[in-house]
């Protein structure tokens, strides 16, 4: 069974609402800021509502308070714009399992990407096609059917897109349903180990023209987990991680190419990511898939999709998942999550000129051929001063703000363990929306731009604050070297940018600023500067932040002006 399932099952079942927060912390509309401190880098005449909803939402985690959740209880989100709203749907997961019994893939919607209201999901029970498809496959494998009442379902990782079908704009959702039964006996995986692997996952599809009313039409089976090992589903022991399935049919992403071709990319933790072309009208695979097993990888991938990427070539348990793909300026950018979801989750990105690949990272490593860990780091566990910080920041969606060239990153962020004395605080999953900045790979490649998420969450700071000037950058910053440290938060250290163009503290040497491009050069690293809210401050306030990387750094610079 995938590590992700075990972790989320454990923390969601055990989480209890034992940490409180005051009513003042829960206001959905926020507070008005009219800063008076000249070091605040803001205009005192601008009225701006800063979000005030609490990061620790345990006091409102129960189902009857779902209309107060805002971005509480978000996991593996996907966002699409439809009829004036950004609709977001995600994995069935919530603090204390408050969602149980209330349908699957509940969503939220927003007009401003800051304040979100709850909306219902597409169905309340597993669609009947899942059991039918499972048992039809088992029959062809000469295995007994599993009684419907004994099938254990898990609901995971939908992707939602707005598409035009026959002249009508609709929302199309691909979703994952995982079967938690053993292959050999069909027993639930909570029973004794039976010497076989866990059953397969399925990807299905549904469509809606009324997401506000939670009206969805299910379209059924799209694909399923597939193996290159024929019918040998035996597992030597519970600690055997050799893997039966080549492709794990979860975590789909969906894209329409500039030529109008429709594709799914999916996969998780097994051999890598599969590319499957689907019909634009039906949303189903263009080619017949056939039995979800073969005697070798090449025979399997010819039917179930070419492998476009793998973290480690030859590994069956490689700790990469959740592909998300976008197209921009001639490149397909493929974002992915690394490692376990509770603490170490972090996000990487690679790109290709072709949807089929090969995909390369910023250093030129070939991700399609599994040539090693990919950079840049887009997000990673971190901690600014005077806060607990965040962990588990990955499985993202990437989307464009309607009618703009602004791109956004959204994922869950988890609180670290034992925040506020709550042993279950790591089960608190707050939705994080962050702007993406496109930064040069090096000072010698000003047009080789790569996407990095900003270190502070999006709050909709108005443009009336004006152009960011060089003089505003002078002062004290919290600087984070966002490098890969498994299951550890990167902490902030002080950085001072002096008026003479030198810097001291976390970095030394010279700095300079290109105002027209909003690019700050720190030594030999170019970072992009934006205004955002300091969410750790009390009260929260507008400040300056930066993010950027360098092709040989194997890390990302994050920063926030503190004074």
Coordinates of C-alpha atoms in Angstrom, one line a residue:
X1 CA 0.0 0.0 0.0
X2 CA 1.2 3.4 -0.8
X3 CA 2.9 5.2 2.1
X4 CA 0.6 8.2 1.5
X5 CA -2.5 6.2 2.3
X6 CA -1.0 4.9 5.6
X7 CA 0.1 8.3 6.8
X8 CA -3.1 10.2 6.0
X9 CA -5.3 7.4 7.4
X10 CA -3.4 7.4 10.7
X11 CA -3.3 11.1 11.3
X12 CA -6.9 11.7 10.2
X13 CA -8.3 9.0 12.3
X14 CA -6.4 10.0 15.4
X15 CA -6.8 13.8 15.1
X16 CA -9.0 15.4 17.8
X17 CA -10.1 19.0 18.3
X18 CA -8.1 19.8 21.3
X19 CA -6.4 23.1 20.5
X20 CA -8.6 26.2 20.7
X21 CA -8.4 29.6 19.2
X22 CA -10.3 32.7 19.9
X23 CA -13.3 33.9 18.0
X24 CA -11.4 37.0 17.0
X25 CA -9.0 34.7 15.0
X26 CA -11.7 33.2 12.9
X27 CA -13.1 36.2 11.1
X28 CA -13.5 35.3 7.4
X29 CA -13.2 38.9 6.1
X30 CA -10.0 39.9 7.8
X31 CA -8.8 43.2 9.2
X32 CA -8.2 46.6 7.7
X33 CA -4.6 47.8 7.7
X34 CA -3.6 51.4 7.6
X35 CA 0.1 51.2 8.5
X36 CA 1.8 54.1 10.2
X37 CA 5.3 52.8 10.5
X38 CA 7.5 54.1 7.7
X39 CA 9.5 50.8 7.8
X40 CA 6.2 49.0 7.0
X41 CA 6.8 49.6 3.2
X42 CA 3.2 50.5 2.8
X43 CA 0.9 53.5 2.1
X44 CA -1.0 54.7 5.2
X45 CA -3.8 56.0 3.0
X46 CA -4.7 52.6 1.5
X47 CA -7.5 50.6 3.1
X48 CA -6.8 46.9 2.6
X49 CA -8.5 43.9 4.2
X50 CA -5.8 41.5 5.4
X51 CA -7.1 37.9 5.9
X52 CA -7.4 37.1 9.6
X53 CA -8.5 33.5 9.5
X54 CA -6.5 31.3 11.9
X55 CA -3.8 28.9 10.7
X56 CA -4.9 26.5 13.5
X57 CA -8.5 25.9 12.7
X58 CA -9.1 23.0 15.0
X59 CA -11.8 24.9 16.9
X60 CA -14.0 25.0 13.8
X61 CA -13.0 21.7 12.2
X62 CA -16.3 20.0 12.8
X63 CA -18.7 19.4 9.9
X64 CA -21.4 21.7 11.3
X65 CA -18.9 24.6 11.0
X66 CA -17.9 23.9 7.4
X67 CA -19.2 27.3 6.3
X68 CA -16.5 28.9 8.5
X69 CA -13.7 26.7 7.1
X70 CA -12.5 29.1 4.4
X71 CA -9.2 27.4 3.5
X72 CA -9.3 24.9 6.3
X73 CA -9.3 21.1 5.5
X74 CA -7.6 21.3 2.1
X75 CA -5.6 18.4 0.7
X76 CA -4.3 17.8 -2.9
X77 CA -6.3 20.7 -4.3
X78 CA -7.2 21.4 -8.0
X79 CA -8.6 24.7 -9.2
X80 CA -10.5 25.7 -12.3
X81 CA -12.3 29.0 -13.2
X82 CA -16.0 28.6 -14.1
X83 CA -18.9 31.1 -14.3
X84 CA -17.2 33.8 -12.2
X85 CA -15.7 31.6 -9.5
X86 CA -12.5 29.6 -8.9
X87 CA -13.7 26.1 -7.9
X88 CA -11.4 24.0 -5.9
X89 CA -11.7 20.2 -5.2
X90 CA -9.4 17.9 -3.3
X91 CA -8.7 14.6 -1.6
X92 CA -11.2 13.4 1.0
X93 CA -9.2 14.3 4.1
X94 CA -10.1 16.5 7.1
X95 CA -9.0 17.1 10.7
X96 CA -10.8 14.5 12.8
X97 CA -12.4 12.9 9.7
X98 CA -15.2 15.5 9.9
X99 CA -16.0 14.9 6.2
X100 CA -17.0 11.3 6.7
X101 CA -20.5 10.4 5.6
X102 CA -21.0 13.7 3.7
X103 CA -20.0 12.8 0.2
X104 CA -16.7 12.9 -1.6
X105 CA -14.4 15.5 -3.1
X106 CA -16.1 18.4 -1.4
X107 CA -15.0 21.7 -2.7
X108 CA -14.7 25.4 -2.2
X109 CA -15.1 28.4 -4.4
X110 CA -13.8 31.9 -4.4
X111 CA -13.9 35.1 -6.5
X112 CA -10.7 36.6 -5.1
X113 CA -8.5 33.5 -4.3
X114 CA -8.4 34.7 -0.7
X115 CA -11.8 34.1 0.8
X116 CA -13.4 30.7 0.0
X117 CA -16.9 29.2 0.7
X118 CA -17.7 25.5 0.9
X119 CA -19.5 23.7 -2.0
X120 CA -20.6 20.1 -2.3
X121 CA -18.8 17.4 -4.2
X122 CA -19.9 15.1 -7.0
X123 CA -21.2 12.0 -5.3
X124 CA -21.8 10.3 -1.9
X125 CA -21.1 6.7 -2.7
X126 CA -18.5 5.0 -4.8
X127 CA -19.9 4.9 -8.4
X128 CA -21.1 1.4 -9.3
X129 CA -18.7 1.1 -12.2
X130 CA -15.7 0.8 -9.8
X131 CA -16.8 -2.5 -8.2
X132 CA -17.9 -3.8 -11.7
X133 CA -14.6 -2.9 -13.2
X134 CA -12.6 -4.4 -10.3
X135 CA -14.4 -7.7 -10.4
X136 CA -14.3 -7.9 -14.2
X137 CA -10.6 -7.6 -14.0
X138 CA -10.4 -10.2 -11.2
X139 CA -12.5 -12.6 -13.2
X140 CA -10.0 -12.3 -16.1
X141 CA -7.2 -12.9 -13.6
X142 CA -9.0 -16.1 -12.4
X143 CA -9.7 -14.6 -9.0
X144 CA -12.9 -14.6 -7.1
X145 CA -15.0 -11.5 -7.1
X146 CA -15.0 -9.3 -3.9
X147 CA -18.5 -8.7 -2.5
X148 CA -19.5 -5.1 -2.9
X149 CA -20.0 -4.7 0.8
X150 CA -16.4 -5.9 1.4
X151 CA -14.7 -3.5 -1.0
X152 CA -12.7 -0.8 0.9
X153 CA -12.6 2.5 -1.0
X154 CA -10.4 5.5 -0.7
X155 CA -11.0 8.8 -2.5
X156 CA -8.1 10.7 -3.8
X157 CA -6.7 13.6 -5.8
X158 CA -9.2 14.9 -8.3
X159 CA -8.1 17.3 -11.1
X160 CA -10.7 19.7 -12.5
X161 CA -10.5 21.7 -15.7
X162 CA -12.8 23.9 -17.7
X163 CA -13.2 22.5 -21.2
X164 CA -15.4 23.2 -24.2
X165 CA -17.4 20.3 -25.4
X166 CA -19.7 20.8 -28.4
X167 CA -19.7 24.5 -27.9
X168 CA -20.6 24.3 -24.2
X169 CA -18.2 25.1 -21.4
X170 CA -18.2 22.5 -18.7
X171 CA -16.1 21.4 -15.7
X172 CA -14.5 18.1 -16.3
X173 CA -13.1 16.2 -13.2
X174 CA -10.9 13.2 -13.2
X175 CA -10.7 11.5 -9.8
X176 CA -9.0 8.6 -8.1
X177 CA -10.6 5.7 -6.2
X178 CA -8.2 3.3 -4.5
X179 CA -9.2 -0.2 -3.4
X180 CA -7.8 -1.2 0.0
X181 CA -8.1 -5.0 -0.4
X182 CA -5.5 -7.7 -1.0
X183 CA -5.3 -9.1 -4.6
X184 CA -5.0 -12.8 -3.6
X185 CA -7.9 -13.2 -1.1
X186 CA -9.8 -10.0 -1.6
X187 CA -9.7 -9.4 2.1
X188 CA -9.4 -5.8 3.4
X189 CA -5.8 -4.8 4.1
X190 CA -6.7 -4.4 7.8
X191 CA -6.9 -8.3 7.8
X192 CA -3.8 -10.5 8.0
X193 CA -1.2 -10.2 5.3
X194 CA -2.0 -12.8 2.6
X195 CA 1.2 -12.8 0.6
X196 CA 0.0 -10.5 -2.2
X197 CA 0.0 -6.8 -3.1
X198 CA -2.9 -4.4 -2.4
X199 CA -5.5 -4.1 -5.1
X200 CA -5.5 -1.5 -7.8
X201 CA -6.6 2.1 -8.1
X202 CA -9.0 3.5 -10.7
X203 CA -9.3 6.9 -12.4
X204 CA -12.8 7.9 -13.3
X205 CA -14.3 11.0 -14.8
X206 CA -17.4 13.2 -14.2
X207 CA -18.7 16.5 -15.7
X208 CA -20.8 19.4 -14.5
X209 CA -22.4 22.6 -15.7
X210 CA -23.7 23.3 -12.2
X211 CA -20.8 22.9 -9.7
X212 CA -22.5 25.5 -7.4
X213 CA -25.4 23.1 -7.0
X214 CA -23.1 20.0 -6.8
X215 CA -24.7 18.5 -9.9
X216 CA -22.3 16.2 -11.6
X217 CA -22.8 13.5 -14.2
X218 CA -20.5 10.5 -13.8
X219 CA -18.9 9.2 -17.0
X220 CA -17.2 6.1 -15.5
X221 CA -13.9 4.3 -16.0
X222 CA -10.9 5.9 -17.6
X223 CA -7.9 3.8 -16.6
X224 CA -6.6 1.6 -13.8
X225 CA -3.3 0.6 -12.2
X226 CA -1.3 -1.6 -14.5
X227 CA 1.5 -4.2 -14.1
X228 CA 4.5 -5.3 -16.2
X229 CA 4.7 -8.5 -14.2
X230 CA 1.9 -10.5 -15.7
X231 CA -0.2 -12.2 -13.1
X232 CA 2.6 -12.6 -10.5
X233 CA 1.1 -10.4 -7.8
X234 CA 2.8 -12.3 -4.9
X235 CA 4.6 -10.2 -2.3
X236 CA 7.4 -11.8 -0.2
X237 CA 6.6 -9.9 3.0
X238 CA 4.9 -6.8 4.3
X239 CA 8.4 -5.1 4.1
X240 CA 8.8 -6.0 0.4
X241 CA 8.7 -2.8 -1.7
X242 CA 9.5 -4.3 -5.1
X243 CA 6.0 -3.4 -6.3
X244 CA 3.6 -5.3 -8.5
X245 CA 2.1 -2.3 -10.4
X246 CA 4.2 -0.3 -12.9
X247 CA 1.8 2.6 -13.0
X248 CA -0.3 3.6 -10.0
X249 CA -3.6 5.1 -11.3
X250 CA -3.9 8.0 -9.0
X251 CA -3.0 11.7 -9.0
X252 CA -4.1 12.6 -12.5
X253 CA -3.4 16.0 -14.1
X254 CA -5.1 17.0 -17.3
X255 CA -4.0 19.4 -20.1
X256 CA -5.1 20.5 -23.5
X257 CA -2.1 21.2 -25.7
X258 CA -1.9 24.3 -28.0
X259 CA -2.8 21.9 -30.9
X260 CA -6.0 20.9 -29.1
X261 CA -5.0 17.4 -28.0
X262 CA -6.1 16.2 -24.6
X263 CA -3.8 14.3 -22.2
X264 CA -3.7 12.8 -18.7
X265 CA -0.5 12.4 -16.8
X266 CA -0.8 10.3 -13.7
X267 CA 1.2 8.1 -11.3
X268 CA 2.6 7.8 -7.9
X269 CA 5.4 6.1 -6.0
X270 CA 5.8 3.2 -8.4
X271 CA 7.8 3.3 -11.7
X272 CA 6.9 6.9 -12.7
X273 CA 4.4 9.0 -14.5
X274 CA 2.3 7.8 -17.5
X275 CA 1.1 10.0 -20.4
X276 CA -2.3 8.9 -21.7
X277 CA -4.0 10.7 -24.6
X278 CA -7.8 11.1 -24.2
X279 CA -10.6 12.0 -26.6
X280 CA -11.5 15.7 -26.5
X281 CA -15.3 15.0 -26.5
X282 CA -15.6 11.9 -24.3
X283 CA -12.6 12.4 -22.1
X284 CA -11.8 8.7 -22.4
X285 CA -8.6 7.0 -23.7
X286 CA -8.2 7.3 -27.5
X287 CA -6.8 3.8 -27.7
X288 CA -8.0 0.5 -26.3
X289 CA -6.2 -0.3 -23.0
X290 CA -6.8 -4.0 -22.8
X291 CA -5.9 -6.0 -19.8
X292 CA -4.0 -4.0 -17.1
X293 CA -1.1 -6.4 -17.1
X294 CA 1.7 -7.4 -19.5
X295 CA 4.9 -9.5 -19.4
X296 CA 7.2 -6.5 -19.8
X297 CA 7.2 -2.7 -19.5
X298 CA 7.4 -1.9 -23.2
X299 CA 4.3 -4.0 -23.9
X300 CA 2.4 -2.3 -21.1
X301 CA 3.4 1.2 -21.9
X302 CA 2.3 0.8 -25.5
X303 CA -1.2 0.5 -24.2
X304 CA -1.3 2.3 -20.9
X305 CA 0.8 5.3 -21.7
X306 CA 4.5 6.2 -22.2
X307 CA 6.5 6.9 -19.2
X308 CA 7.4 10.6 -19.2
X309 CA 9.3 10.8 -15.9
X310 CA 10.8 9.0 -13.0
X311 CA 12.7 10.1 -10.0
X312 CA 14.9 7.0 -10.0
X313 CA 15.2 4.7 -13.0
X314 CA 14.5 1.1 -12.0
X315 CA 13.0 2.0 -8.6
X316 CA 9.5 0.7 -7.8
X317 CA 9.1 2.8 -4.7
X318 CA 10.7 6.1 -5.5
X319 CA 8.8 8.7 -3.4
X320 CA 7.6 11.0 -6.2
X321 CA 3.9 11.6 -7.1
X322 CA 1.3 14.1 -7.9
X323 CA 2.3 15.4 -11.4
X324 CA 0.8 18.7 -12.4
X325 CA 1.4 20.0 -15.9
X326 CA 0.9 23.5 -17.5
X327 CA 2.0 25.0 -20.8
X328 CA 3.7 28.4 -21.0
X329 CA 5.8 30.1 -23.6
X330 CA 6.8 27.0 -25.5
X331 CA 7.4 24.7 -22.6
X332 CA 5.4 22.1 -20.7
X333 CA 6.2 22.5 -17.0
X334 CA 5.7 19.4 -15.0
X335 CA 5.5 19.9 -11.2
X336 CA 5.7 17.0 -8.8
X337 CA 5.7 16.1 -5.1
X338 CA 8.7 14.4 -3.4
X339 CA 8.7 12.2 -0.3
X340 CA 6.0 11.5 2.4
X341 CA 3.1 13.8 2.8
X342 CA 3.1 14.5 6.6
X343 CA 6.3 16.5 7.0
X344 CA 8.9 16.1 4.2
X345 CA 6.6 16.8 1.2
X346 CA 8.3 19.3 -1.2
X347 CA 7.7 20.4 -4.8
X348 CA 10.0 20.2 -7.8
X349 CA 9.6 21.2 -11.4
X350 CA 11.0 20.1 -14.8
X351 CA 10.1 21.1 -18.3
X352 CA 10.0 19.9 -21.9
X353 CA 9.2 21.4 -25.3
X354 CA 7.1 18.3 -26.1
X355 CA 4.3 16.8 -24.0
X356 CA 5.9 13.4 -24.4
X357 CA 9.2 14.6 -23.1
X358 CA 12.1 14.4 -22.5
X359 CA 11.7 16.6 -19.4
X360 CA 14.8 18.3 -18.0
X361 CA 15.4 20.1 -14.7
X362 CA 17.2 23.5 -14.4
X363 CA 20.6 21.8 -14.3
X364 CA 20.0 19.7 -17.5
X365 CA 19.2 16.4 -15.7
X366 CA 16.9 14.2 -17.7
X367 CA 13.9 13.4 -15.5
X368 CA 12.3 11.2 -18.2
X369 CA 15.3 8.9 -17.8
X370 CA 15.6 9.2 -14.1
X371 CA 18.9 10.9 -13.9
X372 CA 18.6 12.0 -10.3
X373 CA 16.7 14.5 -8.1
X374 CA 15.3 17.4 -10.0
X375 CA 15.7 21.1 -9.3
X376 CA 14.6 23.8 -8.7
X377 CA 12.8 23.5 -5.4
X378 CA 9.4 25.2 -5.7
X379 CA 8.3 24.7 -2.0
X380 CA 9.8 22.9 1.0
X381 CA 9.2 22.8 4.8
X382 CA 10.2 26.1 6.2
X383 CA 10.0 28.4 9.2
X384 CA 10.2 32.1 9.5
X385 CA 11.0 33.7 12.9
X386 CA 8.3 34.1 15.5
X387 CA 6.2 31.3 14.0
X388 CA 5.8 27.5 13.9
X389 CA 6.2 27.5 10.1
X390 CA 4.8 24.9 7.8
X391 CA 5.6 21.4 6.6
X392 CA 4.0 19.0 4.1
X393 CA 3.8 21.6 1.3
X394 CA 3.3 19.8 -2.0
X395 CA 0.8 18.0 -4.2
X396 CA 0.1 21.2 -5.9
X397 CA -2.2 22.6 -8.6
X398 CA -0.9 25.3 -10.9
X399 CA -3.4 27.7 -12.5
X400 CA -3.6 31.0 -14.2
X401 CA -5.7 33.9 -12.9
X402 CA -8.5 34.6 -15.3
X403 CA -7.7 37.2 -18.0
X404 CA -4.2 37.8 -16.6
X405 CA -0.7 36.5 -17.0
X406 CA -0.5 35.8 -13.3
X407 CA 0.2 32.2 -12.2
X408 CA -0.6 30.6 -8.9
X409 CA 0.5 27.6 -6.9
X410 CA -2.0 25.9 -4.4
X411 CA -1.4 23.1 -2.1
X412 CA -2.0 22.1 1.5
X413 CA 0.4 23.2 4.2
X414 CA 0.5 21.2 7.5
X415 CA 1.4 22.5 10.9
X416 CA 4.4 20.8 12.5
X417 CA 3.9 18.1 15.2
X418 CA 2.9 19.2 18.7
X419 CA 2.1 22.9 17.9
X420 CA 0.4 24.4 20.9
X421 CA 0.6 21.1 22.8
X422 CA -1.6 19.4 20.2
X423 CA -0.2 16.0 19.4
X424 CA -2.3 15.9 16.3
X425 CA -1.4 19.3 14.9
X426 CA 0.3 17.8 11.9
X427 CA -3.2 16.7 10.7
X428 CA -4.2 20.3 10.3
X429 CA -4.2 21.0 6.6
X430 CA -4.6 24.7 5.6
X431 CA -5.0 25.5 2.0
X432 CA -2.1 27.7 0.7
X433 CA -2.4 29.9 -2.3
X434 CA 0.8 31.4 -3.5
X435 CA 1.8 33.5 -6.4
X436 CA 4.4 32.1 -8.8
X437 CA 7.3 34.2 -9.9
X438 CA 9.3 33.4 -13.1
X439 CA 13.0 33.9 -12.3
X440 CA 16.2 33.6 -14.4
X441 CA 18.2 30.4 -14.1
X442 CA 21.4 32.5 -13.7
X443 CA 22.7 36.0 -14.2
X444 CA 24.0 35.0 -17.6
X445 CA 20.6 33.6 -18.7
X446 CA 18.1 36.4 -18.1
X447 CA 15.4 34.9 -20.4
X448 CA 15.7 31.3 -19.1
X449 CA 12.9 31.6 -16.6
X450 CA 11.8 29.0 -14.0
X451 CA 8.7 29.1 -11.8
X452 CA 9.1 29.4 -8.0
X453 CA 6.3 29.9 -5.4
X454 CA 6.6 32.9 -3.1
X455 CA 7.3 32.3 0.5
X456 CA 4.2 34.0 1.8
X457 CA 0.6 33.2 0.9
X458 CA -1.5 35.3 -1.5
X459 CA -3.6 38.0 0.1
X460 CA -4.5 40.1 -2.8
X461 CA -2.4 43.1 -1.9
X462 CA -3.7 46.0 -4.2
X463 CA -1.6 47.6 -6.9
X464 CA -2.1 50.9 -5.2
X465 CA 0.9 50.3 -3.0
X466 CA 2.9 51.2 -6.0
X467 CA 6.1 50.3 -7.7
X468 CA 8.7 48.5 -5.5
X469 CA 11.7 50.8 -5.4
X470 CA 15.3 50.1 -4.6
X471 CA 15.1 52.3 -1.5
X472 CA 12.4 50.1 -0.1
X473 CA 14.7 47.1 -0.2
X474 CA 17.2 48.6 2.2
X475 CA 16.8 47.1 5.7
X476 CA 16.5 43.9 7.5
X477 CA 15.2 40.6 6.0
X478 CA 14.5 37.1 7.1
X479 CA 16.4 34.9 4.6
X480 CA 15.8 31.2 4.1
X481 CA 18.1 28.9 2.1
X482 CA 15.5 26.5 0.9
X483 CA 17.7 23.5 0.4
X484 CA 16.6 19.8 0.4
X485 CA 16.7 18.5 4.0
X486 CA 14.5 15.4 4.4
X487 CA 11.7 16.0 6.9
X488 CA 13.3 19.1 8.3
X489 CA 12.2 22.8 8.2
X490 CA 14.6 25.3 6.7
X491 CA 14.8 28.2 9.2
X492 CA 15.3 31.9 8.6
X493 CA 18.4 33.9 9.4
X494 CA 18.9 37.6 9.3
X495 CA 20.0 39.4 6.2
X496 CA 20.7 43.2 6.0
X497 CA 20.7 45.0 2.7
X498 CA 22.7 48.2 3.1
X499 CA 22.3 51.5 1.3
X500 CA 25.8 51.2 -0.1
X501 CA 24.9 48.1 -2.1
X502 CA 26.5 45.6 0.2
X503 CA 24.8 42.9 2.4
X504 CA 25.7 41.3 5.7
X505 CA 24.3 38.4 7.7
X506 CA 23.0 35.3 5.9
X507 CA 24.7 36.5 2.7
X508 CA 27.7 38.7 2.1
X509 CA 28.9 40.6 -1.0
X510 CA 27.0 43.0 -3.2
X511 CA 23.3 43.4 -4.1
X512 CA 21.6 45.4 -6.9
X513 CA 18.0 45.8 -8.1
X514 CA 16.3 46.1 -11.5
X515 CA 13.1 48.0 -10.8
X516 CA 11.5 47.4 -14.1
X517 CA 11.8 43.6 -13.8
X518 CA 11.4 43.5 -10.0
X519 CA 14.6 41.4 -9.9
X520 CA 16.9 41.7 -6.9
X521 CA 20.5 40.3 -7.4
X522 CA 22.0 38.8 -4.2
X523 CA 25.5 38.0 -5.1
X524 CA 25.1 35.6 -8.1
X525 CA 21.5 34.7 -7.5
X526 CA 18.6 36.6 -9.0
X527 CA 15.4 36.7 -6.9
X528 CA 12.0 38.2 -7.8
X529 CA 10.5 40.7 -5.5
X530 CA 6.7 41.2 -4.8
X531 CA 4.5 42.6 -2.1
X532 CA 2.7 40.2 0.0
X533 CA 1.3 39.9 3.6
X534 CA 3.5 38.9 6.5
X535 CA 1.2 36.1 7.8
X536 CA 3.5 35.5 10.8
X537 CA 3.3 39.1 12.1
X538 CA 0.9 40.1 14.8
X539 CA -1.1 41.9 13.5
X540 CA -0.5 40.7 9.9
X541 CA 0.9 43.4 7.7
X542 CA 2.0 44.1 4.1
X543 CA 5.7 43.6 3.5
X544 CA 8.1 42.6 0.7
X545 CA 9.1 39.1 -0.2
X546 CA 11.4 37.4 -2.7
X547 CA 12.0 34.1 -4.3
X548 CA 14.5 32.8 -6.8
X549 CA 17.2 30.3 -7.6
X550 CA 20.4 29.7 -9.5
X551 CA 20.9 26.7 -11.8
X552 CA 23.8 25.3 -9.8
X553 CA 22.6 26.2 -6.3
X554 CA 20.4 23.1 -5.8
X555 CA 18.3 25.3 -3.5
X556 CA 15.9 28.3 -3.6
X557 CA 16.2 31.6 -1.8
X558 CA 13.1 32.8 0.1
X559 CA 13.0 36.1 1.9
X560 CA 10.7 38.4 3.8
X561 CA 11.4 42.0 4.9
X562 CA 11.1 42.3 8.6
X563 CA 12.2 45.9 9.1

